[in-house]
PDB file of C-alpha atoms in Angstrom:
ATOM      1  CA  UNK H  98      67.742 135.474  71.634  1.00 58.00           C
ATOM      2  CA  UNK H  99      69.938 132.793  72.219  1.00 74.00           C
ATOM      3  CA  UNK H 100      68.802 129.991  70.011  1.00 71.00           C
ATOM      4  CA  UNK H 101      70.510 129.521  66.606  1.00 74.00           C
ATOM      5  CA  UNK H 102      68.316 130.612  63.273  1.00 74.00           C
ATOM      6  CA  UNK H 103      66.543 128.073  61.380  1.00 72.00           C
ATOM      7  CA  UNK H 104      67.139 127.862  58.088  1.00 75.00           C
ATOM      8  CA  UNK H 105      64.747 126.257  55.354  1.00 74.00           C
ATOM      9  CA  UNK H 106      63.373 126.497  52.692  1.00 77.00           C
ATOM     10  CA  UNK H 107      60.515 128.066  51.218  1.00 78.00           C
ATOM     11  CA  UNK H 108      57.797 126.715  48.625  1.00 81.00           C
ATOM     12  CA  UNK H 109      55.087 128.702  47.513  1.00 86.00           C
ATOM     13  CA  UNK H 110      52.195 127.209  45.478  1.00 88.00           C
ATOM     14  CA  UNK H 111      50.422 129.278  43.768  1.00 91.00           C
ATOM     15  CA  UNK H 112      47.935 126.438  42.333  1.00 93.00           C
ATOM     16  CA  UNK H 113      44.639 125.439  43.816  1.00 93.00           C
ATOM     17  CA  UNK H 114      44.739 121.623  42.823  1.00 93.00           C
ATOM     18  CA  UNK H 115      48.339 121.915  43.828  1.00 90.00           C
ATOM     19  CA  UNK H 116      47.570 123.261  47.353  1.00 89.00           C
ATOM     20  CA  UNK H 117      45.413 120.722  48.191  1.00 90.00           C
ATOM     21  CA  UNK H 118      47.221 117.917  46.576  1.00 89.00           C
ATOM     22  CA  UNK H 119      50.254 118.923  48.035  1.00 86.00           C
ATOM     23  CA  UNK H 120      48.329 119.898  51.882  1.00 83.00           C
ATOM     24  CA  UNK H 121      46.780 116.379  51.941  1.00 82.00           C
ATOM     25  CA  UNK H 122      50.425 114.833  51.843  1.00 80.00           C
ATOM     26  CA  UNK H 123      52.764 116.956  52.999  1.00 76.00           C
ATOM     27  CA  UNK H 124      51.670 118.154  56.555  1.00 72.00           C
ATOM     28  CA  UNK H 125      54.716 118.727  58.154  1.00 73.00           C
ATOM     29  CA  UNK H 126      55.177 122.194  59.488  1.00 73.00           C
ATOM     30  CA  UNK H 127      57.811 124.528  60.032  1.00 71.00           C
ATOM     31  CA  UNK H 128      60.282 124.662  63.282  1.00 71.00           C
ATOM     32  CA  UNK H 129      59.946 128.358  63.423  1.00 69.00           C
ATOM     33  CA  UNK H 130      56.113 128.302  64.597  1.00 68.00           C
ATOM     34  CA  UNK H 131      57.568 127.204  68.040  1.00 67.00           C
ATOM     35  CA  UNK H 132      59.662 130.217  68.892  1.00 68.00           C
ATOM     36  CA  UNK H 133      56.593 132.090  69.152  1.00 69.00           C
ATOM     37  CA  UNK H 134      53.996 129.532  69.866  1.00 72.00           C
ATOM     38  CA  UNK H 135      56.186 127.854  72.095  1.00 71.00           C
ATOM     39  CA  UNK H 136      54.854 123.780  72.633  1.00 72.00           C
ATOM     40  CA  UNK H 137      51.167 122.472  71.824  1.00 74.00           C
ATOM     41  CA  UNK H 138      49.134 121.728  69.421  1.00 74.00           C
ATOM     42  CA  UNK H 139      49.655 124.111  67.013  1.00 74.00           C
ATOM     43  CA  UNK H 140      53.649 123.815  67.167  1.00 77.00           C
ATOM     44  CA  UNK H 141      53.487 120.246  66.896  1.00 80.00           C
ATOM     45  CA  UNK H 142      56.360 119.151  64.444  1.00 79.00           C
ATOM     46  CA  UNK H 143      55.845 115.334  65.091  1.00 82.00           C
ATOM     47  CA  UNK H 144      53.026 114.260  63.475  1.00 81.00           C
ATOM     48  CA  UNK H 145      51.794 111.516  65.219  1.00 86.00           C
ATOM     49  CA  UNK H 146      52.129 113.587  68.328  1.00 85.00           C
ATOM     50  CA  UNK H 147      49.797 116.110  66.532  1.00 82.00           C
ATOM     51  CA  UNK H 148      47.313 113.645  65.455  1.00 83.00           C
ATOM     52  CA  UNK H 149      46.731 112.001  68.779  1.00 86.00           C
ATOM     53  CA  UNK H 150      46.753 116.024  70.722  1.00 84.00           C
ATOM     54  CA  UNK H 151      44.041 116.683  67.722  1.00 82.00           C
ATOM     55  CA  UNK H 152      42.477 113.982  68.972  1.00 84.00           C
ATOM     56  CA  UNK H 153      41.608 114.739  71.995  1.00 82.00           C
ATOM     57  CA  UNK H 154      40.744 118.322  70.623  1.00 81.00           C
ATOM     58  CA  UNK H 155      38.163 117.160  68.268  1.00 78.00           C
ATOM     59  CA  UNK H 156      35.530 116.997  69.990  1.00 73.00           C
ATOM     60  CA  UNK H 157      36.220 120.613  71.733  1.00 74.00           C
ATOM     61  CA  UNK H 158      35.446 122.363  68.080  1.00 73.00           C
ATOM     62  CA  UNK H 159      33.388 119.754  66.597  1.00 74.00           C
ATOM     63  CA  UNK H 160      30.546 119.443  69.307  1.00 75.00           C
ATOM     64  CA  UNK H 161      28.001 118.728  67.180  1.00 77.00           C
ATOM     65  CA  UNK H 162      27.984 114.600  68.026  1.00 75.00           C
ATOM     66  CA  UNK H 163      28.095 115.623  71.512  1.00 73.00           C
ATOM     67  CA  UNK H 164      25.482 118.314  71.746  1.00 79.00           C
ATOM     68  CA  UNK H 165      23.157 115.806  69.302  1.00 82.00           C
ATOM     69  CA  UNK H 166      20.872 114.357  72.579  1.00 80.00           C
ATOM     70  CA  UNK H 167      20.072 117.709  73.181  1.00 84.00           C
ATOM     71  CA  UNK H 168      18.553 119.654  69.846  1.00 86.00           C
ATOM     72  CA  UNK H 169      15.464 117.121  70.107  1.00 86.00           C
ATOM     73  CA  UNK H 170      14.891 118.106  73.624  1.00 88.00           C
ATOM     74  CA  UNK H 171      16.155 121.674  73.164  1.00 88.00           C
ATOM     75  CA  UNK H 172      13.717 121.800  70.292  1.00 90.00           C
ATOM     76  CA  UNK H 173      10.643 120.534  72.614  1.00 91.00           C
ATOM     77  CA  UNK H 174      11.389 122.236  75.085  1.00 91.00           C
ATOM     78  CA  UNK H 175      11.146 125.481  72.280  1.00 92.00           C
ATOM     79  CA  UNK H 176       7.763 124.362  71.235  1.00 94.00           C
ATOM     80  CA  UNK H 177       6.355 124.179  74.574  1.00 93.00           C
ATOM     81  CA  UNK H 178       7.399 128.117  75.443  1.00 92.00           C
ATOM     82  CA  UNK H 179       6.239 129.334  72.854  1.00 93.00           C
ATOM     83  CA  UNK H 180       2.565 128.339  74.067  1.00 94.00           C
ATOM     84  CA  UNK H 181       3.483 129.261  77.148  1.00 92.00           C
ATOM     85  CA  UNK H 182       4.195 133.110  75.668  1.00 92.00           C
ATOM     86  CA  UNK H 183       0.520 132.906  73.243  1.00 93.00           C
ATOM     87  CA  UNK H 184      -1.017 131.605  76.327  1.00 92.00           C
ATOM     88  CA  UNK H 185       0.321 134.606  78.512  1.00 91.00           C
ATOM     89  CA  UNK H 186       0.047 137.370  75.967  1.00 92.00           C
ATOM     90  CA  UNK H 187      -3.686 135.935  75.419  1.00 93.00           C
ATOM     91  CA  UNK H 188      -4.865 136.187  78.781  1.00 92.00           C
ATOM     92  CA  UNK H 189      -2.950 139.530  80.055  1.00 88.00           C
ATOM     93  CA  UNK H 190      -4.151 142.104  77.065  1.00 89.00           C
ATOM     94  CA  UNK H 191      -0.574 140.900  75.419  1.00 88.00           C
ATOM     95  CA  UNK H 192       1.259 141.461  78.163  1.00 90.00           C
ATOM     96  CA  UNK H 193       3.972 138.869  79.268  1.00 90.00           C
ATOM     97  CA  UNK H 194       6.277 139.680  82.144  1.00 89.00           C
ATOM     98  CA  UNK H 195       9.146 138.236  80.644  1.00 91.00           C
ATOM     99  CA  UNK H 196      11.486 138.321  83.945  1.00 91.00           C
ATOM    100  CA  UNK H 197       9.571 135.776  85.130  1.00 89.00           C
ATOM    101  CA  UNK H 198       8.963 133.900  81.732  1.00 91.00           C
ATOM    102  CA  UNK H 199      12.704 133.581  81.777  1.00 92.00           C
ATOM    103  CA  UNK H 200      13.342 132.676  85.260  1.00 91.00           C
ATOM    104  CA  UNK H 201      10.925 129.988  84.707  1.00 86.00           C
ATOM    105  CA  UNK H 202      12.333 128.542  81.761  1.00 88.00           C
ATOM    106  CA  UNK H 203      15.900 128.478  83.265  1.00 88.00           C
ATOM    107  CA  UNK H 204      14.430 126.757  85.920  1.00 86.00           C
ATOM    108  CA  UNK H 205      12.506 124.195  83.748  1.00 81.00           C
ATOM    109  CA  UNK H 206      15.903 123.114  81.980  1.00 70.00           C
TER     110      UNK H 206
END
């Protein structure tokens, strides 16, 4: 290892109202994250640089505004095969040959 060691110091809170105060204001992280995470988004000691790489993260682990248009259809599209299934376990003694129930499905989406 080649690189000089980085010295700081340490704070430890030991204070739930202090934590949060304290993690609300004071976001700055620690240099030594990037000798072993090397650059990104999780190494990120510029702040503003992390904010606008979050950014464009967001949406990656928050999908839920994306994926939105879908639940009402997803949800319809649930109704509909499960009176597909009654229908076919009705009219075959219960049996449903779900191979092709699911190969059908895929196909209908």
């Amino acid at each position: 290892n080649t690189r000089p060691p980085i010295l700081t110091n340490h704070l430890i809170l030991s204070d739930p109202e202090d934590c949060q105060r304290i993690a609300r204001l004071h976001v700055q992280k620690m240099p030594d994250q990037g000798l072993f995470l090397h650059t990104g988004v999780l190494s990120q000691l510029d702040n503003d640089r992390w904010r606008e790489q979050r950014a464009h993260l967001s949406e990656a682990f928050l999908p839920f505004e994306s994926l939105k248009v879908l639940f009402d259809v997803s949800d319809a599209r649930a109704v509909k095969s499960l009176a597909i299934l009654r229908d076919q376990a009705a009219s075959n003694s219960g049996i449903v040959r779900m191979n092709e129930f699911l190969l059908n499905e895929t196909m209908a989406q």
